[in-house]
Amino acid sequence: GNRIGRVPLHWYDEYDHVGYDGRGSKVVKSQSKDLLSQVLENEDDADKKRFVVHDALNSRDVELTPRQIELIRRMQGGAYAHPEFDSNPDYIDYFSGVDPIKSGLNSDKYEKKARFQPSKWEALQVRRLLYRLKCGSISQEFLEGKVRDMNDLIKRDADGTDGRPFALWRGDEEDELALRKGPQHMPAPKVPPPGHAFSYNPPEEYLPNEEELKEWEELDPEDRPYGRFVPKKFDNLRSVGAYEHSVKERFERCLDLYLCPRAMKRRLNIDPESLVPRLPRASDLRPFPTARVVEYTVPGREEHVVVRCITASPDGQFLASGDEEGVVRVWEVQTGRLLRSWDLNDVVGGGRREDGGDGDGEDEDDAEAQSKKQPITSIEWNPNGSH
């Protein structure tokens, strides 16, 4: 049948089914019949003395049996549904021949008003409550049930909260636990979780051989790898029997918890990452080499020359420098290699090169050459690459 429960059927008006059965299949709606077909079917049912009703929940027509029709008519008439039920059975005297006083036949009668007296116990309780109310040990809120315990009311008055919201965690709970009276609660150490050797189907490397078993038998249970437990392999979990040392190990565990002394140790909750030193930034580690240094030196000359001006080629590959002695030199920027050099002190004479070019500089006197040296203060590279 349909298993949708007490769900309105009009929810399924837009669908081709009215619910689902026990197997999850759809309960398909039956095709609706027109009025003429319904009238003809009703006439056929009346001729055949059948009574058919439509089950909207399961979308099918149900033919009622004569027994079901009789039960429906009896319930509509206000009678008992089953005709076999006897509403007026014969009276059976169960207390015949028994003393009515001992049998309890008159036990349901009310006592006379003349025998009514106020309860002395209730009067005593009322006097006690009035006395406590007068002394101040209880309040009217306690009598009305607004407060379950007077200690809560006293504590609330001492705190000054008066029922107002307050912070449940103030931050000093650990100090209160440390300063409270009585022994401090210390939780018992937990048993380590079982490993692979305790499985019903452990790997081969966890299964001991005969030599290891003989060695374990000579050792004490505390010195064995797994205590009294010996790893074994089973085909399935249902084949595993009861552990023979379970009661003894549980008893020893209880002895350890009861007899072993325990001390409370304060453990600092420190983040491990906070203990790792932070790496300094690159800007904080300076000075350090940040660029490549190329030294431009004249081969075969130890003393330094003061450079007055420099200029670079348009492509940035070569560099020209003019020094205080009137010499122009061309360098390779990447390697610092000296390519050419010209002494411009004797321009009229055509100049002479330091690298073995034209000029008779080697034959002149040093003092006379020193008087003719003029510094080069400005130099510029020709932007035309063909020159």
PDB file of N, CA and C in Angstrom, residues 267-342:
ATOM      1  N   ARG A 267      51.033  22.424  33.161  1.00  0.00           N
ATOM      2  CA  ARG A 267      51.543  22.354  31.807  1.00  0.00           C
ATOM      3  C   ARG A 267      51.258  23.668  31.110  1.00  0.00           C
ATOM      4  N   LEU A 268      52.293  24.234  30.533  1.00  0.00           N
ATOM      5  CA  LEU A 268      52.144  25.504  29.830  1.00  0.00           C
ATOM      6  C   LEU A 268      51.581  25.264  28.443  1.00  0.00           C
ATOM      7  N   ASN A 269      50.543  25.977  28.149  1.00  0.00           N
ATOM      8  CA  ASN A 269      49.936  25.888  26.813  1.00  0.00           C
ATOM      9  C   ASN A 269      50.617  26.923  25.905  1.00  0.00           C
ATOM     10  N   ILE A 270      51.702  26.490  25.296  1.00  0.00           N
ATOM     11  CA  ILE A 270      52.495  27.377  24.439  1.00  0.00           C
ATOM     12  C   ILE A 270      52.392  26.876  23.009  1.00  0.00           C
ATOM     13  N   ASP A 271      52.165  27.794  22.128  1.00  0.00           N
ATOM     14  CA  ASP A 271      52.112  27.448  20.715  1.00  0.00           C
ATOM     15  C   ASP A 271      53.519  27.119  20.230  1.00  0.00           C
ATOM     16  N   PRO A 272      53.755  25.927  19.658  1.00  0.00           N
ATOM     17  CA  PRO A 272      55.125  25.608  19.202  1.00  0.00           C
ATOM     18  C   PRO A 272      55.659  26.580  18.163  1.00  0.00           C
ATOM     19  N   GLU A 273      54.779  27.149  17.355  1.00  0.00           N
ATOM     20  CA  GLU A 273      55.255  28.076  16.332  1.00  0.00           C
ATOM     21  C   GLU A 273      55.810  29.369  16.939  1.00  0.00           C
ATOM     22  N   SER A 274      55.318  29.724  18.157  1.00  0.00           N
ATOM     23  CA  SER A 274      55.826  30.933  18.788  1.00  0.00           C
ATOM     24  C   SER A 274      57.252  30.763  19.288  1.00  0.00           C
ATOM     25  N   LEU A 275      57.711  29.507  19.507  1.00  0.00           N
ATOM     26  CA  LEU A 275      59.075  29.263  19.961  1.00  0.00           C
ATOM     27  C   LEU A 275      60.088  29.322  18.822  1.00  0.00           C
ATOM     28  N   VAL A 276      59.644  29.168  17.601  1.00  0.00           N
ATOM     29  CA  VAL A 276      60.554  29.224  16.450  1.00  0.00           C
ATOM     30  C   VAL A 276      60.914  30.669  16.171  1.00  0.00           C
ATOM     31  N   PRO A 277      62.206  30.999  16.105  1.00  0.00           N
ATOM     32  CA  PRO A 277      62.572  32.407  15.850  1.00  0.00           C
ATOM     33  C   PRO A 277      62.146  32.846  14.457  1.00  0.00           C
ATOM     34  N   ARG A 278      61.736  34.070  14.408  1.00  0.00           N
ATOM     35  CA  ARG A 278      61.297  34.616  13.130  1.00  0.00           C
ATOM     36  C   ARG A 278      62.508  34.976  12.270  1.00  0.00           C
ATOM     37  N   LEU A 279      62.420  34.683  11.006  1.00  0.00           N
ATOM     38  CA  LEU A 279      63.494  35.020  10.086  1.00  0.00           C
ATOM     39  C   LEU A 279      63.498  36.521   9.815  1.00  0.00           C
ATOM     40  N   PRO A 280      64.678  37.143   9.874  1.00  0.00           N
ATOM     41  CA  PRO A 280      64.721  38.598   9.611  1.00  0.00           C
ATOM     42  C   PRO A 280      64.438  38.902   8.158  1.00  0.00           C
ATOM     43  N   ARG A 281      63.984  40.097   7.935  1.00  0.00           N
ATOM     44  CA  ARG A 281      63.728  40.537   6.574  1.00  0.00           C
ATOM     45  C   ARG A 281      65.043  40.845   5.859  1.00  0.00           C
ATOM     46  N   ALA A 282      64.980  40.804   4.541  1.00  0.00           N
ATOM     47  CA  ALA A 282      66.191  41.050   3.749  1.00  0.00           C
ATOM     48  C   ALA A 282      66.697  42.473   3.942  1.00  0.00           C
ATOM     49  N   SER A 283      65.781  43.411   4.162  1.00  0.00           N
ATOM     50  CA  SER A 283      66.206  44.801   4.340  1.00  0.00           C
ATOM     51  C   SER A 283      66.943  45.003   5.660  1.00  0.00           C
ATOM     52  N   ASP A 284      66.651  44.110   6.686  1.00  0.00           N
ATOM     53  CA  ASP A 284      67.322  44.246   7.974  1.00  0.00           C
ATOM     54  C   ASP A 284      68.733  43.664   7.960  1.00  0.00           C
ATOM     55  N   LEU A 285      69.063  42.842   6.984  1.00  0.00           N
ATOM     56  CA  LEU A 285      70.374  42.206   6.918  1.00  0.00           C
ATOM     57  C   LEU A 285      71.401  43.027   6.157  1.00  0.00           C
ATOM     58  N   ARG A 286      71.053  44.160   5.617  1.00  0.00           N
ATOM     59  CA  ARG A 286      71.991  44.983   4.882  1.00  0.00           C
ATOM     60  C   ARG A 286      72.961  45.664   5.851  1.00  0.00           C
ATOM     61  N   PRO A 287      74.195  45.955   5.478  1.00  0.00           N
ATOM     62  CA  PRO A 287      74.712  45.949   4.099  1.00  0.00           C
ATOM     63  C   PRO A 287      75.176  44.569   3.643  1.00  0.00           C
ATOM     64  N   PHE A 288      74.821  44.225   2.434  1.00  0.00           N
ATOM     65  CA  PHE A 288      75.282  43.018   1.788  1.00  0.00           C
ATOM     66  C   PHE A 288      75.259  43.286   0.283  1.00  0.00           C
ATOM     67  N   PRO A 289      76.015  42.511  -0.501  1.00  0.00           N
ATOM     68  CA  PRO A 289      76.093  42.798  -1.951  1.00  0.00           C
ATOM     69  C   PRO A 289      74.731  42.660  -2.617  1.00  0.00           C
ATOM     70  N   THR A 290      74.307  43.734  -3.228  1.00  0.00           N
ATOM     71  CA  THR A 290      73.046  43.737  -3.957  1.00  0.00           C
ATOM     72  C   THR A 290      73.241  43.919  -5.459  1.00  0.00           C
ATOM     73  N   ALA A 291      74.460  44.178  -5.859  1.00  0.00           N
ATOM     74  CA  ALA A 291      74.730  44.378  -7.286  1.00  0.00           C
ATOM     75  C   ALA A 291      76.133  43.841  -7.595  1.00  0.00           C
ATOM     76  N   ARG A 292      76.372  43.547  -8.846  1.00  0.00           N
ATOM     77  CA  ARG A 292      77.667  43.040  -9.281  1.00  0.00           C
ATOM     78  C   ARG A 292      78.651  44.203  -9.423  1.00  0.00           C
ATOM     79  N   VAL A 293      79.844  44.042  -8.855  1.00  0.00           N
ATOM     80  CA  VAL A 293      80.877  45.081  -8.886  1.00  0.00           C
ATOM     81  C   VAL A 293      81.931  44.683  -9.929  1.00  0.00           C
ATOM     82  N   VAL A 294      82.167  45.569 -10.862  1.00  0.00           N
ATOM     83  CA  VAL A 294      83.173  45.353 -11.903  1.00  0.00           C
ATOM     84  C   VAL A 294      84.253  46.402 -11.714  1.00  0.00           C
ATOM     85  N   GLU A 295      85.461  45.956 -11.594  1.00  0.00           N
ATOM     86  CA  GLU A 295      86.597  46.863 -11.376  1.00  0.00           C
ATOM     87  C   GLU A 295      87.306  47.091 -12.719  1.00  0.00           C
ATOM     88  N   TYR A 296      87.463  48.370 -13.069  1.00  0.00           N
ATOM     89  CA  TYR A 296      88.117  48.755 -14.325  1.00  0.00           C
ATOM     90  C   TYR A 296      89.542  49.198 -13.987  1.00  0.00           C
ATOM     91  N   THR A 297      90.529  48.386 -14.359  1.00  0.00           N
ATOM     92  CA  THR A 297      91.942  48.669 -14.083  1.00  0.00           C
ATOM     93  C   THR A 297      92.742  48.664 -15.381  1.00  0.00           C
ATOM     94  N   VAL A 298      93.801  49.488 -15.364  1.00  0.00           N
ATOM     95  CA  VAL A 298      94.695  49.564 -16.520  1.00  0.00           C
ATOM     96  C   VAL A 298      95.750  48.487 -16.363  1.00  0.00           C
ATOM     97  N   PRO A 299      95.936  47.616 -17.327  1.00  0.00           N
ATOM     98  CA  PRO A 299      96.932  46.542 -17.209  1.00  0.00           C
ATOM     99  C   PRO A 299      98.342  47.115 -17.084  1.00  0.00           C
ATOM    100  N   GLY A 300      99.097  46.552 -16.114  1.00  0.00           N
ATOM    101  CA  GLY A 300     100.485  46.955 -15.917  1.00  0.00           C
ATOM    102  C   GLY A 300     100.654  48.235 -15.157  1.00  0.00           C
ATOM    103  N   ARG A 301      99.627  48.750 -14.540  1.00  0.00           N
ATOM    104  CA  ARG A 301      99.728  50.005 -13.799  1.00  0.00           C
ATOM    105  C   ARG A 301      99.124  49.797 -12.416  1.00  0.00           C
ATOM    106  N   GLU A 302      99.933  50.135 -11.389  1.00  0.00           N
ATOM    107  CA  GLU A 302      99.485  49.898 -10.028  1.00  0.00           C
ATOM    108  C   GLU A 302      98.812  51.117  -9.416  1.00  0.00           C
ATOM    109  N   GLU A 303      99.307  52.338  -9.718  1.00  0.00           N
ATOM    110  CA  GLU A 303      98.701  53.521  -9.092  1.00  0.00           C
ATOM    111  C   GLU A 303      97.334  53.811  -9.729  1.00  0.00           C
ATOM    112  N   HIS A 304      96.472  54.431  -8.950  1.00  0.00           N
ATOM    113  CA  HIS A 304      95.125  54.757  -9.377  1.00  0.00           C
ATOM    114  C   HIS A 304      95.120  56.068 -10.147  1.00  0.00           C
ATOM    115  N   VAL A 305      94.193  56.179 -11.084  1.00  0.00           N
ATOM    116  CA  VAL A 305      94.038  57.370 -11.907  1.00  0.00           C
ATOM    117  C   VAL A 305      92.693  58.002 -11.585  1.00  0.00           C
ATOM    118  N   VAL A 306      92.683  59.327 -11.440  1.00  0.00           N
ATOM    119  CA  VAL A 306      91.441  60.046 -11.141  1.00  0.00           C
ATOM    120  C   VAL A 306      90.682  60.264 -12.432  1.00  0.00           C
ATOM    121  N   VAL A 307      89.454  59.723 -12.495  1.00  0.00           N
ATOM    122  CA  VAL A 307      88.601  59.845 -13.672  1.00  0.00           C
ATOM    123  C   VAL A 307      87.742  61.086 -13.499  1.00  0.00           C
ATOM    124  N   ARG A 308      87.727  61.949 -14.519  1.00  0.00           N
ATOM    125  CA  ARG A 308      86.975  63.214 -14.449  1.00  0.00           C
ATOM    126  C   ARG A 308      85.628  63.129 -15.131  1.00  0.00           C
ATOM    127  N   CYS A 309      85.458  62.243 -16.137  1.00  0.00           N
ATOM    128  CA  CYS A 309      84.175  62.140 -16.851  1.00  0.00           C
ATOM    129  C   CYS A 309      84.075  60.765 -17.497  1.00  0.00           C
ATOM    130  N   ILE A 310      82.847  60.301 -17.677  1.00  0.00           N
ATOM    131  CA  ILE A 310      82.581  59.030 -18.344  1.00  0.00           C
ATOM    132  C   ILE A 310      81.355  59.198 -19.225  1.00  0.00           C
ATOM    133  N   THR A 311      81.219  58.308 -20.217  1.00  0.00           N
ATOM    134  CA  THR A 311      80.041  58.265 -21.090  1.00  0.00           C
ATOM    135  C   THR A 311      79.892  56.843 -21.618  1.00  0.00           C
ATOM    136  N   ALA A 312      78.646  56.412 -21.830  1.00  0.00           N
ATOM    137  CA  ALA A 312      78.343  55.051 -22.283  1.00  0.00           C
ATOM    138  C   ALA A 312      77.858  55.081 -23.710  1.00  0.00           C
ATOM    139  N   SER A 313      78.101  53.977 -24.429  1.00  0.00           N
ATOM    140  CA  SER A 313      77.636  53.854 -25.808  1.00  0.00           C
ATOM    141  C   SER A 313      76.121  53.738 -25.833  1.00  0.00           C
ATOM    142  N   PRO A 314      75.469  54.062 -26.966  1.00  0.00           N
ATOM    143  CA  PRO A 314      73.995  53.966 -27.017  1.00  0.00           C
ATOM    144  C   PRO A 314      73.465  52.578 -26.720  1.00  0.00           C
ATOM    145  N   ASP A 315      74.225  51.528 -27.095  1.00  0.00           N
ATOM    146  CA  ASP A 315      73.730  50.178 -26.815  1.00  0.00           C
ATOM    147  C   ASP A 315      74.118  49.691 -25.430  1.00  0.00           C
ATOM    148  N   GLY A 316      74.895  50.463 -24.643  1.00  0.00           N
ATOM    149  CA  GLY A 316      75.275  50.084 -23.294  1.00  0.00           C
ATOM    150  C   GLY A 316      76.336  49.026 -23.215  1.00  0.00           C
ATOM    151  N   GLN A 317      77.024  48.712 -24.294  1.00  0.00           N
ATOM    152  CA  GLN A 317      78.032  47.652 -24.296  1.00  0.00           C
ATOM    153  C   GLN A 317      79.416  48.187 -23.941  1.00  0.00           C
ATOM    154  N   PHE A 318      79.714  49.444 -24.281  1.00  0.00           N
ATOM    155  CA  PHE A 318      81.039  50.014 -24.058  1.00  0.00           C
ATOM    156  C   PHE A 318      80.912  51.262 -23.209  1.00  0.00           C
ATOM    157  N   LEU A 319      82.059  51.616 -22.588  1.00  0.00           N
ATOM    158  CA  LEU A 319      82.129  52.769 -21.692  1.00  0.00           C
ATOM    159  C   LEU A 319      83.416  53.522 -21.990  1.00  0.00           C
ATOM    160  N   ALA A 320      83.341  54.847 -22.151  1.00  0.00           N
ATOM    161  CA  ALA A 320      84.499  55.707 -22.400  1.00  0.00           C
ATOM    162  C   ALA A 320      84.729  56.587 -21.191  1.00  0.00           C
ATOM    163  N   SER A 321      85.997  56.736 -20.782  1.00  0.00           N
ATOM    164  CA  SER A 321      86.337  57.524 -19.593  1.00  0.00           C
ATOM    165  C   SER A 321      87.466  58.480 -19.937  1.00  0.00           C
ATOM    166  N   GLY A 322      87.430  59.660 -19.302  1.00  0.00           N
ATOM    167  CA  GLY A 322      88.497  60.655 -19.453  1.00  0.00           C
ATOM    168  C   GLY A 322      89.085  60.961 -18.097  1.00  0.00           C
ATOM    169  N   ASP A 323      90.430  60.820 -17.956  1.00  0.00           N
ATOM    170  CA  ASP A 323      91.033  60.980 -16.641  1.00  0.00           C
ATOM    171  C   ASP A 323      91.758  62.310 -16.548  1.00  0.00           C
ATOM    172  N   GLU A 324      92.467  62.491 -15.435  1.00  0.00           N
ATOM    173  CA  GLU A 324      93.140  63.741 -15.140  1.00  0.00           C
ATOM    174  C   GLU A 324      94.433  63.890 -15.923  1.00  0.00           C
ATOM    175  N   GLU A 325      94.944  62.788 -16.459  1.00  0.00           N
ATOM    176  CA  GLU A 325      96.197  62.827 -17.216  1.00  0.00           C
ATOM    177  C   GLU A 325      95.973  63.087 -18.701  1.00  0.00           C
ATOM    178  N   GLY A 326      94.698  63.273 -19.137  1.00  0.00           N
ATOM    179  CA  GLY A 326      94.402  63.553 -20.532  1.00  0.00           C
ATOM    180  C   GLY A 326      94.336  62.325 -21.402  1.00  0.00           C
ATOM    181  N   VAL A 327      94.014  61.180 -20.809  1.00  0.00           N
ATOM    182  CA  VAL A 327      93.939  59.929 -21.552  1.00  0.00           C
ATOM    183  C   VAL A 327      92.482  59.501 -21.636  1.00  0.00           C
ATOM    184  N   VAL A 328      92.046  59.088 -22.825  1.00  0.00           N
ATOM    185  CA  VAL A 328      90.698  58.568 -23.053  1.00  0.00           C
ATOM    186  C   VAL A 328      90.811  57.068 -23.246  1.00  0.00           C
ATOM    187  N   ARG A 329      90.018  56.337 -22.481  1.00  0.00           N
ATOM    188  CA  ARG A 329      90.046  54.880 -22.541  1.00  0.00           C
ATOM    189  C   ARG A 329      88.639  54.354 -22.821  1.00  0.00           C
ATOM    190  N   VAL A 330      88.576  53.260 -23.582  1.00  0.00           N
ATOM    191  CA  VAL A 330      87.316  52.591 -23.916  1.00  0.00           C
ATOM    192  C   VAL A 330      87.315  51.229 -23.231  1.00  0.00           C
ATOM    193  N   TRP A 331      86.266  50.976 -22.454  1.00  0.00           N
ATOM    194  CA  TRP A 331      86.155  49.736 -21.658  1.00  0.00           C
ATOM    195  C   TRP A 331      84.961  48.910 -22.133  1.00  0.00           C
ATOM    196  N   GLU A 332      85.037  47.607 -21.877  1.00  0.00           N
ATOM    197  CA  GLU A 332      83.862  46.726 -22.046  1.00  0.00           C
ATOM    198  C   GLU A 332      83.115  46.656 -20.710  1.00  0.00           C
ATOM    199  N   VAL A 333      81.832  46.999 -20.731  1.00  0.00           N
ATOM    200  CA  VAL A 333      81.080  47.188 -19.496  1.00  0.00           C
ATOM    201  C   VAL A 333      80.943  45.877 -18.710  1.00  0.00           C
ATOM    202  N   GLN A 334      80.639  44.772 -19.346  1.00  0.00           N
ATOM    203  CA  GLN A 334      80.361  43.532 -18.643  1.00  0.00           C
ATOM    204  C   GLN A 334      81.603  42.936 -17.990  1.00  0.00           C
ATOM    205  N   THR A 335      82.756  43.000 -18.659  1.00  0.00           N
ATOM    206  CA  THR A 335      83.963  42.334 -18.163  1.00  0.00           C
ATOM    207  C   THR A 335      84.977  43.291 -17.559  1.00  0.00           C
ATOM    208  N   GLY A 336      84.885  44.609 -17.836  1.00  0.00           N
ATOM    209  CA  GLY A 336      85.884  45.562 -17.332  1.00  0.00           C
ATOM    210  C   GLY A 336      87.197  45.517 -18.098  1.00  0.00           C
ATOM    211  N   ARG A 337      87.210  44.947 -19.281  1.00  0.00           N
ATOM    212  CA  ARG A 337      88.430  44.815 -20.080  1.00  0.00           C
ATOM    213  C   ARG A 337      88.705  46.127 -20.833  1.00  0.00           C
ATOM    214  N   LEU A 338      89.961  46.527 -20.824  1.00  0.00           N
ATOM    215  CA  LEU A 338      90.374  47.746 -21.527  1.00  0.00           C
ATOM    216  C   LEU A 338      90.545  47.415 -22.996  1.00  0.00           C
ATOM    217  N   LEU A 339      89.793  48.120 -23.856  1.00  0.00           N
ATOM    218  CA  LEU A 339      89.857  47.861 -25.282  1.00  0.00           C
ATOM    219  C   LEU A 339      90.877  48.781 -25.972  1.00  0.00           C
ATOM    220  N   ARG A 340      90.745  50.090 -25.754  1.00  0.00           N
ATOM    221  CA  ARG A 340      91.659  51.050 -26.379  1.00  0.00           C
ATOM    222  C   ARG A 340      91.838  52.242 -25.453  1.00  0.00           C
ATOM    223  N   SER A 341      92.957  52.955 -25.701  1.00  0.00           N
ATOM    224  CA  SER A 341      93.210  54.172 -24.931  1.00  0.00           C
ATOM    225  C   SER A 341      93.989  55.156 -25.809  1.00  0.00           C
ATOM    226  N   TRP A 342      93.708  56.480 -25.667  1.00  0.00           N
ATOM    227  CA  TRP A 342      94.375  57.538 -26.441  1.00  0.00           C
ATOM    228  C   TRP A 342      94.840  58.632 -25.494  1.00  0.00           C
TER     229      TRP A 342
END
